[in-house]
Amino acid sequence: ARTSTTLLADTKIVAVMQCYDKKDENGRDGTLIDYFLGAKDLFNHIKDRLNLDESYRPEVWEISHGYPDQEVSGRENVVNILKGIKAGTRPALQRLELRICKGGCMGG
């Protein structure tokens, strides 16, 4: 992360992510991000540069250790389940997927 006192003043920081709303958090914690790019935008840019036609579908790859034992979305739900685990009123889970946005990023 870069702050206003960084020695590398000419360096640009680019964030590539799924969540477009993350850009609204820029600067809150002292981190300054110069450019935001959605993952789909990056893929489309690469596809255009490689002259791939519209029918091209990328190979899907994933590193995973299995599906989560439970998925929780929405700020209140996430906070409640974490409090329950910490208090011991909910069983510990091996894999728990938490998403602050209700329904996940962009509703899915």
PDB file of C-alpha atoms in Angstrom:
ATOM      1  CA  ALA A   1       0.000   0.000   0.000  1.00  0.00           C
ATOM      2  CA  ARG A   2       1.139   3.517  -0.684  1.00  0.00           C
ATOM      3  CA  THR A   3       0.798   6.522   1.570  1.00  0.00           C
ATOM      4  CA  SER A   4       1.422  10.185   0.841  1.00  0.00           C
ATOM      5  CA  THR A   5       4.969   9.901   2.207  1.00  0.00           C
ATOM      6  CA  THR A   6       6.025   7.089  -0.113  1.00  0.00           C
ATOM      7  CA  LEU A   7       9.405   7.444  -1.765  1.00  0.00           C
ATOM      8  CA  LEU A   8       8.082   5.822  -4.938  1.00  0.00           C
ATOM      9  CA  ALA A   9       5.933   8.764  -5.967  1.00  0.00           C
ATOM     10  CA  ASP A  10       5.886   7.707  -9.631  1.00  0.00           C
ATOM     11  CA  THR A  11       4.527   4.242  -8.807  1.00  0.00           C
ATOM     12  CA  LYS A  12       0.891   3.588  -9.661  1.00  0.00           C
ATOM     13  CA  ILE A  13      -1.195   1.087  -7.725  1.00  0.00           C
ATOM     14  CA  VAL A  14      -3.882  -0.783  -9.642  1.00  0.00           C
ATOM     15  CA  ALA A  15      -6.507  -2.903  -7.888  1.00  0.00           C
ATOM     16  CA  VAL A  16      -8.111  -5.690  -9.914  1.00  0.00           C
ATOM     17  CA  MET A  17     -11.115  -7.120  -8.113  1.00  0.00           C
ATOM     18  CA  GLN A  18     -14.648  -8.368  -8.472  1.00  0.00           C
ATOM     19  CA  CYS A  19     -16.207  -5.809  -6.139  1.00  0.00           C
ATOM     20  CA  TYR A  20     -16.658  -2.404  -7.804  1.00  0.00           C
ATOM     21  CA  ASP A  21     -17.868  -0.929  -4.510  1.00  0.00           C
ATOM     22  CA  LYS A  22     -14.404  -1.427  -3.024  1.00  0.00           C
ATOM     23  CA  LYS A  23     -13.348   1.767  -4.823  1.00  0.00           C
ATOM     24  CA  ASP A  24     -15.490   3.744  -2.372  1.00  0.00           C
ATOM     25  CA  GLU A  25     -13.130   2.696   0.427  1.00  0.00           C
ATOM     26  CA  ASN A  26     -10.081   4.225  -1.271  1.00  0.00           C
ATOM     27  CA  GLY A  27      -8.074   6.293   1.191  1.00  0.00           C
ATOM     28  CA  ARG A  28     -10.021   5.349   4.330  1.00  0.00           C
ATOM     29  CA  ASP A  29      -7.103   3.466   5.868  1.00  0.00           C
ATOM     30  CA  GLY A  30      -4.341   5.623   4.378  1.00  0.00           C
ATOM     31  CA  THR A  31      -4.005   3.383   1.325  1.00  0.00           C
ATOM     32  CA  LEU A  32      -4.168   5.213  -1.964  1.00  0.00           C
ATOM     33  CA  ILE A  33      -5.135   3.192  -5.024  1.00  0.00           C
ATOM     34  CA  ASP A  34      -4.719   4.969  -8.341  1.00  0.00           C
ATOM     35  CA  TYR A  35      -6.856   2.778 -10.592  1.00  0.00           C
ATOM     36  CA  PHE A  36      -9.616   0.224 -10.072  1.00  0.00           C
ATOM     37  CA  LEU A  37     -10.346  -2.413 -12.679  1.00  0.00           C
ATOM     38  CA  GLY A  38     -13.011  -5.076 -12.527  1.00  0.00           C
ATOM     39  CA  ALA A  39     -11.848  -8.636 -13.167  1.00  0.00           C
ATOM     40  CA  LYS A  40     -14.286  -8.914 -16.081  1.00  0.00           C
ATOM     41  CA  ASP A  41     -12.918  -5.688 -17.571  1.00  0.00           C
ATOM     42  CA  LEU A  42      -9.386  -7.058 -17.349  1.00  0.00           C
ATOM     43  CA  PHE A  43     -10.448 -10.316 -18.999  1.00  0.00           C
ATOM     44  CA  ASN A  44     -12.204  -8.423 -21.813  1.00  0.00           C
ATOM     45  CA  HIS A  45      -9.132  -6.224 -22.335  1.00  0.00           C
ATOM     46  CA  ILE A  46      -6.891  -9.293 -22.611  1.00  0.00           C
ATOM     47  CA  LYS A  47      -9.411 -11.006 -24.901  1.00  0.00           C
ATOM     48  CA  ASP A  48      -9.454  -7.935 -27.172  1.00  0.00           C
ATOM     49  CA  ARG A  49      -5.654  -7.684 -27.233  1.00  0.00           C
ATOM     50  CA  LEU A  50      -5.385 -11.355 -28.188  1.00  0.00           C
ATOM     51  CA  ASN A  51      -8.070 -10.888 -30.873  1.00  0.00           C
ATOM     52  CA  LEU A  52     -10.254 -13.637 -29.425  1.00  0.00           C
ATOM     53  CA  ASP A  53     -13.760 -13.815 -30.843  1.00  0.00           C
ATOM     54  CA  GLU A  54     -16.946 -13.564 -28.789  1.00  0.00           C
ATOM     55  CA  SER A  55     -17.394 -17.346 -28.689  1.00  0.00           C
ATOM     56  CA  TYR A  56     -14.180 -17.799 -26.686  1.00  0.00           C
ATOM     57  CA  ARG A  57     -14.776 -19.172 -23.197  1.00  0.00           C
ATOM     58  CA  PRO A  58     -11.807 -19.387 -20.860  1.00  0.00           C
ATOM     59  CA  GLU A  59     -10.886 -22.641 -19.205  1.00  0.00           C
ATOM     60  CA  VAL A  60     -12.079 -22.562 -15.626  1.00  0.00           C
ATOM     61  CA  TRP A  61      -9.491 -23.357 -13.001  1.00  0.00           C
ATOM     62  CA  GLU A  62      -9.769 -23.289  -9.281  1.00  0.00           C
ATOM     63  CA  ILE A  63      -7.777 -24.272  -6.255  1.00  0.00           C
ATOM     64  CA  SER A  64     -10.136 -25.460  -3.606  1.00  0.00           C
ATOM     65  CA  HIS A  65     -10.260 -27.657  -0.580  1.00  0.00           C
ATOM     66  CA  GLY A  66     -13.936 -28.393  -0.980  1.00  0.00           C
ATOM     67  CA  TYR A  67     -17.137 -26.554  -0.423  1.00  0.00           C
ATOM     68  CA  PRO A  68     -17.629 -24.521   2.743  1.00  0.00           C
ATOM     69  CA  ASP A  69     -19.542 -26.115   5.590  1.00  0.00           C
ATOM     70  CA  GLN A  70     -21.653 -22.967   5.699  1.00  0.00           C
ATOM     71  CA  GLU A  71     -22.048 -19.784   3.650  1.00  0.00           C
ATOM     72  CA  VAL A  72     -23.182 -16.545   5.272  1.00  0.00           C
ATOM     73  CA  SER A  73     -23.858 -13.198   3.615  1.00  0.00           C
ATOM     74  CA  GLY A  74     -24.977  -9.822   4.859  1.00  0.00           C
ATOM     75  CA  ARG A  75     -23.183  -7.721   7.453  1.00  0.00           C
ATOM     76  CA  GLU A  76     -25.527  -8.525  10.347  1.00  0.00           C
ATOM     77  CA  ASN A  77     -25.478 -12.269   9.608  1.00  0.00           C
ATOM     78  CA  VAL A  78     -21.678 -12.315   9.353  1.00  0.00           C
ATOM     79  CA  VAL A  79     -21.266 -10.471  12.654  1.00  0.00           C
ATOM     80  CA  ASN A  80     -23.791 -12.737  14.394  1.00  0.00           C
ATOM     81  CA  ILE A  81     -22.174 -15.975  13.280  1.00  0.00           C
ATOM     82  CA  LEU A  82     -18.705 -14.761  14.260  1.00  0.00           C
ATOM     83  CA  LYS A  83     -19.988 -13.715  17.690  1.00  0.00           C
ATOM     84  CA  GLY A  84     -21.647 -17.121  18.088  1.00  0.00           C
ATOM     85  CA  ILE A  85     -18.472 -18.998  17.187  1.00  0.00           C
ATOM     86  CA  LYS A  86     -16.415 -16.832  19.549  1.00  0.00           C
ATOM     87  CA  ALA A  87     -18.939 -17.323  22.389  1.00  0.00           C
ATOM     88  CA  GLY A  88     -19.059 -21.064  21.766  1.00  0.00           C
ATOM     89  CA  THR A  89     -22.787 -21.077  21.049  1.00  0.00           C
ATOM     90  CA  ARG A  90     -22.210 -22.198  17.459  1.00  0.00           C
ATOM     91  CA  PRO A  91     -20.085 -25.160  16.458  1.00  0.00           C
ATOM     92  CA  ALA A  92     -16.682 -24.461  14.954  1.00  0.00           C
ATOM     93  CA  LEU A  93     -16.580 -25.076  11.219  1.00  0.00           C
ATOM     94  CA  GLN A  94     -13.663 -26.207   9.088  1.00  0.00           C
ATOM     95  CA  ARG A  95     -14.681 -24.021   6.156  1.00  0.00           C
ATOM     96  CA  LEU A  96     -16.876 -20.953   6.462  1.00  0.00           C
ATOM     97  CA  GLU A  97     -17.491 -18.518   3.623  1.00  0.00           C
ATOM     98  CA  LEU A  98     -18.409 -15.014   4.778  1.00  0.00           C
ATOM     99  CA  ARG A  99     -19.592 -12.238   2.467  1.00  0.00           C
ATOM    100  CA  ILE A 100     -20.434  -8.789   3.779  1.00  0.00           C
ATOM    101  CA  CYS A 101     -22.607  -7.975   0.749  1.00  0.00           C
ATOM    102  CA  LYS A 102     -26.069  -9.571   1.038  1.00  0.00           C
ATOM    103  CA  GLY A 103     -26.151 -12.472  -1.391  1.00  0.00           C
ATOM    104  CA  GLY A 104     -22.478 -12.036  -2.204  1.00  0.00           C
ATOM    105  CA  CYS A 105     -20.798  -9.673  -4.586  1.00  0.00           C
ATOM    106  CA  MET A 106     -23.365  -8.018  -6.845  1.00  0.00           C
ATOM    107  CA  GLY A 107     -26.077 -10.348  -5.567  1.00  0.00           C
ATOM    108  CA  GLY A 108     -24.406 -13.626  -6.395  1.00  0.00           C
TER     109      GLY A 108
END
